[in-house]
PDB file of C-alpha atoms in Angstrom:
ATOM      1  CA  MET A   1      48.466 111.778 109.339  1.00 59.00           C
ATOM      2  CA  ILE A   2      49.334 112.372 105.679  1.00 73.00           C
ATOM      3  CA  PRO A   3      48.962 116.189 105.935  1.00 73.00           C
ATOM      4  CA  PHE A   4      51.207 116.146 109.022  1.00 65.00           C
ATOM      5  CA  ILE A   5      53.895 114.242 107.120  1.00 70.00           C
ATOM      6  CA  LYS A   6      53.506 116.499 104.095  1.00 69.00           C
ATOM      7  CA  ASP A   7      53.475 119.810 105.979  1.00 68.00           C
ATOM      8  CA  LYS A   8      55.719 119.100 108.974  1.00 70.00           C
ATOM      9  CA  VAL A   9      57.964 116.094 108.395  1.00 69.00           C
ATOM     10  CA  LEU A  10      58.993 116.403 104.750  1.00 74.00           C
ATOM     11  CA  PRO A  11      59.904 120.137 104.871  1.00 74.00           C
ATOM     12  CA  SER A  12      62.114 119.624 107.941  1.00 81.00           C
ATOM     13  CA  ARG A  13      65.825 120.025 107.312  1.00 84.00           C
ATOM     14  CA  PRO A  14      66.892 116.550 108.559  1.00 87.00           C
ATOM     15  CA  VAL A  15      64.456 114.881 106.166  1.00 89.00           C
ATOM     16  CA  GLN A  16      65.444 117.262 103.384  1.00 90.00           C
ATOM     17  CA  LEU A  17      69.071 116.348 104.020  1.00 92.00           C
ATOM     18  CA  ILE A  18      68.330 112.673 103.396  1.00 93.00           C
ATOM     19  CA  VAL A  19      65.969 113.248 100.465  1.00 92.00           C
ATOM     20  CA  ARG A  20      68.230 115.727  98.673  1.00 93.00           C
ATOM     21  CA  THR A  21      71.240 113.480  99.170  1.00 95.00           C
ATOM     22  CA  GLY A  22      69.425 110.699  97.338  1.00 94.00           C
ATOM     23  CA  MET A  23      68.279 113.069  94.603  1.00 94.00           C
ATOM     24  CA  GLU A  24      71.772 114.479  94.067  1.00 94.00           C
ATOM     25  CA  TRP A  25      73.242 110.971  94.047  1.00 94.00           C
ATOM     26  CA  GLN A  26      70.825 110.017  91.263  1.00 93.00           C
ATOM     27  CA  ARG A  27      71.200 113.310  89.365  1.00 94.00           C
ATOM     28  CA  ASP A  28      75.001 113.113  89.280  1.00 93.00           C
ATOM     29  CA  GLN A  29      74.852 109.559  87.847  1.00 92.00           C
ATOM     30  CA  CYS A  30      76.956 108.054  90.617  1.00 93.00           C
ATOM     31  CA  LEU A  31      76.218 104.536  89.373  1.00 92.00           C
ATOM     32  CA  GLU A  32      78.017 105.256  86.102  1.00 92.00           C
ATOM     33  CA  MET A  33      80.866 107.093  87.829  1.00 92.00           C
ATOM     34  CA  GLY A  34      81.320 104.146  90.197  1.00 91.00           C
ATOM     35  CA  ALA A  35      81.588 101.722  87.279  1.00 90.00           C
ATOM     36  CA  ALA A  36      84.375 103.765  85.651  1.00 87.00           C
ATOM     37  CA  LEU A  37      86.235 104.209  88.931  1.00 88.00           C
ATOM     38  CA  SER A  38      85.981 100.476  89.715  1.00 87.00           C
ATOM     39  CA  TYR A  39      87.569  99.646  86.359  1.00 85.00           C
ATOM     40  CA  TYR A  40      90.555 101.923  87.009  1.00 82.00           C
ATOM     41  CA  ALA A  41      90.898 100.779  90.628  1.00 81.00           C
ATOM     42  CA  LEU A  42      90.960  97.089  89.710  1.00 81.00           C
ATOM     43  CA  PHE A  43      93.996  97.526  87.454  1.00 76.00           C
ATOM     44  CA  SER A  44      95.832  99.787  89.910  1.00 73.00           C
ATOM     45  CA  LEU A  45      95.138  97.831  93.096  1.00 73.00           C
ATOM     46  CA  PHE A  46      98.052  95.390  93.020  1.00 70.00           C
ATOM     47  CA  PRO A  47     100.731  97.829  91.780  1.00 68.00           C
ATOM     48  CA  ILE A  48      99.683 100.081  94.649  1.00 68.00           C
ATOM     49  CA  PHE A  49     100.090  97.264  97.161  1.00 69.00           C
ATOM     50  CA  LEU A  50     103.474  96.314  95.713  1.00 67.00           C
ATOM     51  CA  VAL A  51     104.864  99.781  96.250  1.00 66.00           C
ATOM     52  CA  ILE A  52     103.241 100.072  99.694  1.00 66.00           C
ATOM     53  CA  LEU A  53     104.848  96.756 100.652  1.00 67.00           C
ATOM     54  CA  SER A  54     108.227  98.013  99.468  1.00 67.00           C
ATOM     55  CA  ILE A  55     107.932 101.274 101.398  1.00 64.00           C
ATOM     56  CA  VAL A  56     106.578  99.744 104.608  1.00 62.00           C
ATOM     57  CA  GLY A  57     109.105  96.914 104.366  1.00 63.00           C
ATOM     58  CA  PHE A  58     111.896  99.465 104.096  1.00 64.00           C
ATOM     59  CA  LEU A  59     110.626 101.268 107.205  1.00 62.00           C
ATOM     60  CA  LEU A  60     109.685  98.319 109.426  1.00 57.00           C
ATOM     61  CA  GLY A  61     111.622  95.363 108.061  1.00 57.00           C
ATOM     62  CA  ARG A  62     111.149  92.655 105.444  1.00 55.00           C
ATOM     63  CA  SER A  63     107.976  92.913 103.388  1.00 56.00           C
ATOM     64  CA  ASP A  64     107.468  89.145 103.687  1.00 61.00           C
ATOM     65  CA  ASP A  65     106.749  89.629 107.385  1.00 62.00           C
ATOM     66  CA  LEU A  66     104.049  92.186 106.599  1.00 66.00           C
ATOM     67  CA  ILE A  67     102.030  90.116 104.144  1.00 73.00           C
ATOM     68  CA  PRO A  68     100.276  87.995 106.834  1.00 76.00           C
ATOM     69  CA  ASP A  69      99.040  91.180 108.534  1.00 71.00           C
ATOM     70  CA  ILE A  70      97.753  92.536 105.223  1.00 72.00           C
ATOM     71  CA  LEU A  71      96.030  89.242 104.420  1.00 77.00           C
ATOM     72  CA  VAL A  72      94.356  89.158 107.842  1.00 75.00           C
ATOM     73  CA  TYR A  73      92.942  92.629 107.232  1.00 71.00           C
ATOM     74  CA  ALA A  74      91.915  91.738 103.670  1.00 76.00           C
ATOM     75  CA  GLN A  75      90.162  88.590 104.892  1.00 76.00           C
ATOM     76  CA  SER A  76      88.085  90.638 107.318  1.00 71.00           C
ATOM     77  CA  ALA A  77      87.208  93.236 104.683  1.00 71.00           C
ATOM     78  CA  LEU A  78      86.721  91.327 101.414  1.00 76.00           C
ATOM     79  CA  PRO A  79      84.173  88.699 100.395  1.00 75.00           C
ATOM     80  CA  PRO A  80      85.610  85.137 100.364  1.00 76.00           C
ATOM     81  CA  SER A  81      85.870  84.873  96.561  1.00 73.00           C
ATOM     82  CA  ALA A  82      87.557  88.258  96.253  1.00 77.00           C
ATOM     83  CA  TYR A  83      89.917  87.438  99.123  1.00 79.00           C
ATOM     84  CA  GLU A  84      91.109  84.264  97.368  1.00 80.00           C
ATOM     85  CA  VAL A  85      92.005  86.270  94.263  1.00 79.00           C
ATOM     86  CA  PHE A  86      93.671  88.961  96.349  1.00 78.00           C
ATOM     87  CA  GLU A  87      95.740  86.408  98.278  1.00 81.00           C
ATOM     88  CA  ASP A  88      96.887  84.483  95.195  1.00 81.00           C
ATOM     89  CA  VAL A  89      97.866  87.533  93.171  1.00 75.00           C
ATOM     90  CA  LEU A  90      99.580  89.328  96.042  1.00 74.00           C
ATOM     91  CA  LEU A  91     101.665  86.284  97.009  1.00 76.00           C
ATOM     92  CA  ASP A  92     102.608  85.593  93.383  1.00 74.00           C
ATOM     93  CA  LEU A  93     103.640  89.181  92.736  1.00 64.00           C
ATOM     94  CA  ASN A  94     105.614  89.419  95.956  1.00 65.00           C
ATOM     95  CA  SER A  95     107.563  86.200  95.334  1.00 66.00           C
ATOM     96  CA  SER A  96     107.939  86.387  91.555  1.00 57.00           C
ATOM     97  CA  SER A  97     111.206  88.323  91.433  1.00 46.00           C
ATOM     98  CA  VAL A  98     113.223  91.121  92.940  1.00 46.00           C
ATOM     99  CA  GLY A  99     112.192  93.349  90.066  1.00 49.00           C
ATOM    100  CA  ALA A 100     108.507  93.006  90.914  1.00 50.00           C
ATOM    101  CA  GLY A 101     108.728  95.991  93.229  1.00 52.00           C
ATOM    102  CA  ILE A 102     110.459  98.061  90.552  1.00 59.00           C
ATOM    103  CA  THR A 103     107.921  96.963  87.955  1.00 60.00           C
ATOM    104  CA  GLY A 104     105.106  97.743  90.347  1.00 56.00           C
ATOM    105  CA  PHE A 105     106.604 101.155  91.009  1.00 61.00           C
ATOM    106  CA  PHE A 106     106.505 102.151  87.348  1.00 66.00           C
ATOM    107  CA  LEU A 107     103.098 100.534  86.831  1.00 63.00           C
ATOM    108  CA  LEU A 108     101.839 102.514  89.784  1.00 61.00           C
ATOM    109  CA  PHE A 109     103.327 105.758  88.561  1.00 62.00           C
ATOM    110  CA  PHE A 110     101.414 105.478  85.276  1.00 67.00           C
ATOM    111  CA  SER A 111      98.227 103.775  86.489  1.00 64.00           C
ATOM    112  CA  ALA A 112      97.449 105.260  89.893  1.00 62.00           C
ATOM    113  CA  SER A 113      96.819 108.636  88.299  1.00 65.00           C
ATOM    114  CA  ASN A 114      93.921 107.035  86.417  1.00 71.00           C
ATOM    115  CA  VAL A 115      92.274 106.071  89.714  1.00 77.00           C
ATOM    116  CA  PHE A 116      92.769 109.382  91.458  1.00 75.00           C
ATOM    117  CA  GLY A 117      92.088 111.322  88.269  1.00 76.00           C
ATOM    118  CA  ALA A 118      88.729 109.594  87.851  1.00 81.00           C
ATOM    119  CA  LEU A 119      88.013 110.089  91.549  1.00 84.00           C
ATOM    120  CA  ASP A 120      88.934 113.775  91.314  1.00 83.00           C
ATOM    121  CA  ARG A 121      86.648 114.315  88.325  1.00 86.00           C
ATOM    122  CA  SER A 122      83.805 112.510  90.072  1.00 91.00           C
ATOM    123  CA  VAL A 123      84.128 114.602  93.231  1.00 91.00           C
ATOM    124  CA  ASP A 124      84.266 117.808  91.166  1.00 91.00           C
ATOM    125  CA  ARG A 125      81.046 116.760  89.484  1.00 93.00           C
ATOM    126  CA  ILE A 126      79.402 116.147  92.851  1.00 94.00           C
ATOM    127  CA  TRP A 127      80.475 119.578  94.133  1.00 93.00           C
ATOM    128  CA  LYS A 128      79.367 121.209  90.834  1.00 90.00           C
ATOM    129  CA  VAL A 129      82.841 122.505  90.015  1.00 86.00           C
ATOM    130  CA  HIS A 130      82.744 123.904  86.494  1.00 75.00           C
ATOM    131  CA  HIS A 131      86.193 124.045  84.940  1.00 64.00           C
ATOM    132  CA  LYS A 132      86.813 126.946  82.621  1.00 59.00           C
ATOM    133  CA  ARG A 133      87.832 126.175  79.088  1.00 56.00           C
ATOM    134  CA  GLN A 134      91.588 126.647  78.852  1.00 57.00           C
ATOM    135  CA  GLU A 135      93.713 127.755  75.950  1.00 57.00           C
ATOM    136  CA  PRO A 136      95.696 125.012  74.182  1.00 59.00           C
ATOM    137  CA  LYS A 137      98.902 124.274  76.078  1.00 63.00           C
ATOM    138  CA  THR A 138     102.347 123.883  74.651  1.00 75.00           C
ATOM    139  CA  PHE A 139     103.913 120.440  74.523  1.00 71.00           C
ATOM    140  CA  GLN A 140     106.200 121.248  77.450  1.00 76.00           C
ATOM    141  CA  ALA A 141     103.303 122.498  79.587  1.00 75.00           C
ATOM    142  CA  SER A 142     101.262 119.392  78.771  1.00 73.00           C
ATOM    143  CA  VAL A 143     104.111 117.077  79.789  1.00 71.00           C
ATOM    144  CA  LEU A 144     104.640 118.996  83.034  1.00 78.00           C
ATOM    145  CA  GLY A 145     100.914 118.795  83.760  1.00 71.00           C
ATOM    146  CA  ILE A 146     100.899 115.020  83.278  1.00 68.00           C
ATOM    147  CA  ILE A 147     103.928 114.604  85.533  1.00 71.00           C
ATOM    148  CA  GLN A 148     102.333 116.824  88.168  1.00 71.00           C
ATOM    149  CA  ASP A 149      99.092 114.817  88.134  1.00 66.00           C
ATOM    150  CA  ARG A 150     100.955 111.538  88.489  1.00 65.00           C
ATOM    151  CA  PHE A 151     103.105 112.937  91.270  1.00 69.00           C
ATOM    152  CA  VAL A 152      99.981 113.916  93.210  1.00 67.00           C
ATOM    153  CA  ALA A 153      98.594 110.404  92.730  1.00 64.00           C
ATOM    154  CA  PHE A 154     101.853 108.904  93.908  1.00 64.00           C
ATOM    155  CA  SER A 155     101.801 111.193  96.951  1.00 67.00           C
ATOM    156  CA  LEU A 156      98.403 109.774  97.881  1.00 66.00           C
ATOM    157  CA  VAL A 157      99.860 106.276  97.652  1.00 61.00           C
ATOM    158  CA  LEU A 158     102.738 107.310  99.912  1.00 62.00           C
ATOM    159  CA  SER A 159     100.123 108.561 102.356  1.00 65.00           C
ATOM    160  CA  SER A 160      98.497 105.124 102.213  1.00 60.00           C
ATOM    161  CA  ALA A 161     101.844 103.559 103.067  1.00 58.00           C
ATOM    162  CA  ALA A 162     102.181 105.887 106.043  1.00 60.00           C
ATOM    163  CA  ILE A 163      98.698 104.939 107.231  1.00 62.00           C
ATOM    164  CA  MET A 164      99.517 101.234 106.934  1.00 57.00           C
ATOM    165  CA  THR A 165     102.716 101.792 108.901  1.00 58.00           C
ATOM    166  CA  LEU A 166     100.766 103.501 111.666  1.00 61.00           C
ATOM    167  CA  SER A 167      98.204 100.698 111.720  1.00 60.00           C
ATOM    168  CA  LEU A 168     100.959  98.100 112.104  1.00 58.00           C
ATOM    169  CA  LEU A 169     102.503 100.117 114.921  1.00 60.00           C
ATOM    170  CA  ALA A 170      99.065 100.367 116.519  1.00 63.00           C
ATOM    171  CA  ASP A 171      98.995  96.566 116.793  1.00 61.00           C
ATOM    172  CA  LEU A 172     102.053  96.799 119.021  1.00 60.00           C
ATOM    173  CA  VAL A 173     100.271  99.355 121.192  1.00 65.00           C
ATOM    174  CA  PHE A 174      97.250  97.074 121.540  1.00 63.00           C
ATOM    175  CA  ASP A 175      99.536  94.211 122.577  1.00 65.00           C
ATOM    176  CA  VAL A 176     100.987  96.411 125.311  1.00 67.00           C
ATOM    177  CA  ILE A 177      97.487  97.369 126.489  1.00 67.00           C
ATOM    178  CA  ARG A 178      96.437  93.727 126.595  1.00 67.00           C
ATOM    179  CA  ARG A 179      99.469  92.816 128.694  1.00 70.00           C
ATOM    180  CA  LEU A 180      98.768  95.695 131.082  1.00 70.00           C
ATOM    181  CA  LEU A 181      95.197  94.489 131.525  1.00 66.00           C
ATOM    182  CA  GLN A 182      96.429  90.985 132.237  1.00 67.00           C
ATOM    183  CA  GLU A 183      98.813  92.348 134.867  1.00 69.00           C
ATOM    184  CA  PHE A 184      95.975  94.392 136.353  1.00 64.00           C
ATOM    185  CA  ASN A 185      93.791  91.291 136.633  1.00 63.00           C
ATOM    186  CA  SER A 186      96.575  89.371 138.344  1.00 65.00           C
ATOM    187  CA  LEU A 187      97.202  92.143 140.878  1.00 61.00           C
ATOM    188  CA  ILE A 188      93.576  93.052 141.659  1.00 56.00           C
ATOM    189  CA  THR A 189      91.615  89.826 141.753  1.00 56.00           C
ATOM    190  CA  PHE A 190      88.274  91.246 142.911  1.00 50.00           C
ATOM    191  CA  ILE A 191      87.896  93.220 139.655  1.00 52.00           C
ATOM    192  CA  GLU A 192      87.550  91.060 136.579  1.00 55.00           C
ATOM    193  CA  LEU A 193      88.224  92.614 133.211  1.00 53.00           C
ATOM    194  CA  ASP A 194      87.602  90.962 129.880  1.00 57.00           C
ATOM    195  CA  GLU A 195      90.687  92.174 128.071  1.00 57.00           C
ATOM    196  CA  VAL A 196      89.549  90.641 124.769  1.00 57.00           C
ATOM    197  CA  THR A 197      86.314  92.643 124.798  1.00 69.00           C
ATOM    198  CA  ILE A 198      88.067  95.832 125.866  1.00 69.00           C
ATOM    199  CA  ILE A 199      90.751  95.515 123.203  1.00 67.00           C
ATOM    200  CA  SER A 200      88.187  94.766 120.486  1.00 72.00           C
ATOM    201  CA  LYS A 201      86.132  97.823 121.458  1.00 78.00           C
ATOM    202  CA  VAL A 202      89.211 100.035 121.510  1.00 76.00           C
ATOM    203  CA  GLN A 203      90.319  98.716 118.113  1.00 75.00           C
ATOM    204  CA  LEU A 204      86.850  99.331 116.698  1.00 80.00           C
ATOM    205  CA  GLY A 205      86.837 102.899 117.966  1.00 84.00           C
ATOM    206  CA  VAL A 206      90.340 103.624 116.700  1.00 81.00           C
ATOM    207  CA  THR A 207      89.534 102.108 113.297  1.00 81.00           C
ATOM    208  CA  PHE A 208      86.398 104.236 112.997  1.00 87.00           C
ATOM    209  CA  LEU A 209      88.272 107.392 114.001  1.00 88.00           C
ATOM    210  CA  VAL A 210      91.188 106.784 111.621  1.00 84.00           C
ATOM    211  CA  MET A 211      88.912 105.860 108.720  1.00 85.00           C
ATOM    212  CA  GLY A 212      86.783 108.949 109.319  1.00 89.00           C
ATOM    213  CA  LEU A 213      89.855 111.184 109.334  1.00 88.00           C
ATOM    214  CA  ILE A 214      91.144 109.599 106.115  1.00 86.00           C
ATOM    215  CA  VAL A 215      87.820 110.116 104.339  1.00 89.00           C
ATOM    216  CA  MET A 216      87.629 113.677 105.668  1.00 91.00           C
ATOM    217  CA  ALA A 217      91.098 114.399 104.263  1.00 88.00           C
ATOM    218  CA  LEU A 218      90.025 113.033 100.862  1.00 86.00           C
ATOM    219  CA  PHE A 219      86.833 115.127 100.932  1.00 91.00           C
ATOM    220  CA  LYS A 220      89.001 118.173 101.634  1.00 91.00           C
ATOM    221  CA  ILE A 221      91.783 117.490  99.108  1.00 86.00           C
ATOM    222  CA  LEU A 222      89.954 116.093  96.078  1.00 85.00           C
ATOM    223  CA  PRO A 223      87.557 118.949  95.145  1.00 87.00           C
ATOM    224  CA  SER A 224      89.111 121.618  92.946  1.00 83.00           C
ATOM    225  CA  GLU A 225      87.579 124.418  95.001  1.00 86.00           C
ATOM    226  CA  ARG A 226      87.903 125.355  98.654  1.00 89.00           C
ATOM    227  CA  ILE A 227      85.733 123.281 101.006  1.00 91.00           C
ATOM    228  CA  ALA A 228      85.283 124.154 104.684  1.00 92.00           C
ATOM    229  CA  TRP A 229      86.153 121.489 107.260  1.00 92.00           C
ATOM    230  CA  GLY A 230      82.803 122.042 108.958  1.00 92.00           C
ATOM    231  CA  ASP A 231      80.988 121.037 105.761  1.00 93.00           C
ATOM    232  CA  ILE A 232      82.630 117.638 105.389  1.00 94.00           C
ATOM    233  CA  TRP A 233      83.179 116.072 108.806  1.00 94.00           C
ATOM    234  CA  PRO A 234      79.589 114.712 109.219  1.00 95.00           C
ATOM    235  CA  GLY A 235      79.679 113.135 105.759  1.00 95.00           C
ATOM    236  CA  ALA A 236      83.166 111.748 106.352  1.00 94.00           C
ATOM    237  CA  PHE A 237      82.207 109.920 109.537  1.00 95.00           C
ATOM    238  CA  LEU A 238      78.932 108.770 107.953  1.00 95.00           C
ATOM    239  CA  THR A 239      81.003 107.297 105.117  1.00 94.00           C
ATOM    240  CA  ALA A 240      83.318 105.593 107.614  1.00 91.00           C
ATOM    241  CA  ALA A 241      80.319 104.127 109.451  1.00 94.00           C
ATOM    242  CA  LEU A 242      78.853 102.791 106.192  1.00 93.00           C
ATOM    243  CA  PHE A 243      82.228 101.298 105.218  1.00 89.00           C
ATOM    244  CA  MET A 244      82.532  99.505 108.543  1.00 87.00           C
ATOM    245  CA  GLY A 245      78.895  98.411 108.415  1.00 89.00           C
ATOM    246  CA  LEU A 246      79.352  96.839 104.987  1.00 85.00           C
ATOM    247  CA  GLN A 247      82.575  95.191 106.143  1.00 81.00           C
ATOM    248  CA  TYR A 248      80.813  93.756 109.213  1.00 81.00           C
ATOM    249  CA  LEU A 249      77.890  92.405 107.194  1.00 81.00           C
ATOM    250  CA  VAL A 250      80.171  90.704 104.678  1.00 75.00           C
ATOM    251  CA  SER A 251      82.705  89.324 107.164  1.00 70.00           C
ATOM    252  CA  ASN A 252      79.939  87.814 109.314  1.00 68.00           C
ATOM    253  CA  SER A 253      78.187  86.288 106.260  1.00 61.00           C
ATOM    254  CA  ILE A 254      75.038  88.325 106.903  1.00 56.00           C
ATOM    255  CA  ILE A 255      75.068  89.361 103.259  1.00 61.00           C
ATOM    256  CA  HIS A 256      76.834  87.579 100.415  1.00 65.00           C
ATOM    257  CA  VAL A 257      78.457  89.802  97.793  1.00 63.00           C
ATOM    258  CA  GLY A 258      78.684  88.168  94.383  1.00 61.00           C
ATOM    259  CA  ALA A 259      77.704  84.667  95.524  1.00 61.00           C
ATOM    260  CA  GLN A 260      76.291  83.980  92.054  1.00 64.00           C
ATOM    261  CA  TYR A 261      79.769  84.364  90.510  1.00 63.00           C
ATOM    262  CA  ARG A 262      81.488  81.591  92.488  1.00 63.00           C
ATOM    263  CA  SER A 263      80.878  79.012  89.774  1.00 65.00           C
ATOM    264  CA  TYR A 264      83.148  81.001  87.420  1.00 66.00           C
ATOM    265  CA  GLY A 265      86.284  80.152  89.417  1.00 68.00           C
ATOM    266  CA  PHE A 266      89.126  82.658  89.317  1.00 67.00           C
ATOM    267  CA  VAL A 267      87.267  84.924  86.883  1.00 73.00           C
ATOM    268  CA  GLY A 268      84.332  84.918  89.277  1.00 74.00           C
ATOM    269  CA  GLY A 269      86.654  86.035  92.066  1.00 75.00           C
ATOM    270  CA  VAL A 270      87.811  88.969  89.944  1.00 79.00           C
ATOM    271  CA  MET A 271      84.179  89.874  89.261  1.00 81.00           C
ATOM    272  CA  VAL A 272      83.390  89.760  92.986  1.00 80.00           C
ATOM    273  CA  MET A 273      86.387  91.981  93.745  1.00 82.00           C
ATOM    274  CA  MET A 274      85.264  94.506  91.148  1.00 84.00           C
ATOM    275  CA  LEU A 275      81.733  94.395  92.580  1.00 85.00           C
ATOM    276  CA  TRP A 276      83.152  95.025  96.052  1.00 85.00           C
ATOM    277  CA  ILE A 277      85.137  98.017  94.774  1.00 86.00           C
ATOM    278  CA  TYR A 278      81.968  99.266  93.084  1.00 90.00           C
ATOM    279  CA  PHE A 279      80.004  99.141  96.355  1.00 90.00           C
ATOM    280  CA  THR A 280      82.849 100.949  98.107  1.00 89.00           C
ATOM    281  CA  CYS A 281      82.785 103.685  95.446  1.00 91.00           C
ATOM    282  CA  GLN A 282      79.044 104.130  95.890  1.00 94.00           C
ATOM    283  CA  ILE A 283      79.471 104.575  99.641  1.00 94.00           C
ATOM    284  CA  PHE A 284      82.173 107.182  99.005  1.00 94.00           C
ATOM    285  CA  PHE A 285      79.993 109.042  96.496  1.00 95.00           C
ATOM    286  CA  LEU A 286      77.013 108.906  98.854  1.00 96.00           C
ATOM    287  CA  GLY A 287      79.123 110.485 101.594  1.00 95.00           C
ATOM    288  CA  SER A 288      80.293 113.168  99.154  1.00 95.00           C
ATOM    289  CA  GLU A 289      76.716 113.953  98.138  1.00 96.00           C
ATOM    290  CA  PHE A 290      75.719 114.090 101.813  1.00 96.00           C
ATOM    291  CA  SER A 291      78.519 116.601 102.462  1.00 96.00           C
ATOM    292  CA  TYR A 292      77.444 118.717  99.486  1.00 95.00           C
ATOM    293  CA  VAL A 293      73.817 118.876 100.631  1.00 94.00           C
ATOM    294  CA  TYR A 294      74.853 119.389 104.268  1.00 95.00           C
ATOM    295  CA  SER A 295      76.967 122.390 103.286  1.00 93.00           C
ATOM    296  CA  HIS A 296      73.906 124.058 101.714  1.00 92.00           C
ATOM    297  CA  LEU A 297      71.469 123.216 104.527  1.00 91.00           C
ATOM    298  CA  TYR A 298      73.638 123.594 107.623  1.00 91.00           C
ATOM    299  CA  GLY A 299      77.153 124.588 106.600  1.00 87.00           C
ATOM    300  CA  SER A 300      78.999 127.510 105.087  1.00 86.00           C
ATOM    301  CA  ARG A 301      76.954 127.474 101.857  1.00 86.00           C
ATOM    302  CA  ARG A 302      73.474 127.669 103.419  1.00 83.00           C
ATOM    303  CA  LYS A 303      72.942 131.204 102.047  1.00 74.00           C
ATOM    304  CA  ARG A 304      74.316 130.248  98.669  1.00 70.00           C
ATOM    305  CA  PRO A 305      72.019 128.661  96.055  1.00 63.00           C
ATOM    306  CA  SER A 306      73.083 125.188  94.991  1.00 57.00           C
ATOM    307  CA  ASP A 307      74.039 125.144  91.327  1.00 57.00           C
ATOM    308  CA  ARG A 308      72.613 121.921  89.964  1.00 50.00           C
ATOM    309  CA  ARG A 309      73.045 122.851  86.333  1.00 46.00           C
ATOM    310  CA  GLN A 310      75.952 121.561  84.341  1.00 44.00           C
ATOM    311  CA  PRO A 311      77.859 123.739  81.864  1.00 40.00           C
ATOM    312  CA  THR A 312      76.099 121.966  79.003  1.00 36.00           C
ATOM    313  CA  ASP A 313      72.732 123.086  80.414  1.00 41.00           C
ATOM    314  CA  ARG A 314      73.801 126.740  80.371  1.00 39.00           C
ATOM    315  CA  LEU A 315      75.150 126.296  76.845  1.00 32.00           C
ATOM    316  CA  GLU A 316      71.795 124.988  75.645  1.00 35.00           C
ATOM    317  CA  GLU A 317      69.980 127.918  77.286  1.00 38.00           C
ATOM    318  CA  SER A 318      72.272 130.463  75.664  1.00 38.00           C
ATOM    319  CA  ASN A 319      71.934 128.790  72.252  1.00 38.00           C
ATOM    320  CA  PRO A 320      68.289 127.735  71.873  1.00 37.00           C
ATOM    321  CA  ILE A 321      67.418 125.602  68.907  1.00 35.00           C
TER     322      ILE A 321
END
């Protein structure tokens, strides 16, 4: 049995895909990268939501009418302690003053780049992108580079606002479908349809599809080198499935995230939220590592050796002590 596993099972490409994904995840120090990204994300989360609320409110109506929908989604996605913090802070920021949106806009413009900058560097590390050492830039070029980076980050936030707008419009579509099913049941009595079950299944499928497409777009955009679509779609939908699985386990109290921090009150809620962001980052990194390994085993890079060495490793080899 052991020789069969050693000679047949372990060398197989599906098993190698799983094993190498875990090895790359450990080699790239994703735990440390997730901690840094969670820190940046925690401070940028609420400014991002303020600007998204302003944009979506401008497109669909008053932002006050959108907050209940956001809170319903947050309640289904976040642990209870983290949701309480999210609800309190979001309501306070939204009702504090008219200038909260303006303040959030400028906070976002200067803080969101930290999140997406850290995420971009992490993804480049996963894909073994080695940046060449550049010549010192002039002051004007440095300022333009900073503005460009922050504009890209802000563009990603605008994309998030567009996605939220589409999700809110999708609720209207589901309401129409539910009414059509009710009319169908009233007209054809010998066929009974459970519209609640049908709608929930359709919503689940649409959520999975949209989340997979969003992750796939991030996997395509974030790396600094060209990545083929065929290399990233399996990892993107695996990431979406893991996201939804974690959300289901937490929302149904199958697992308790940060239950030991509840005695700390509001501070404990912040710790739980940061822990939740950390888990989300690890799922994203795991999907990125899966895509990297998949591209070398099955995708466009299967004839190309994977470069696991960092630039510092090559520097040490060229300059032995």
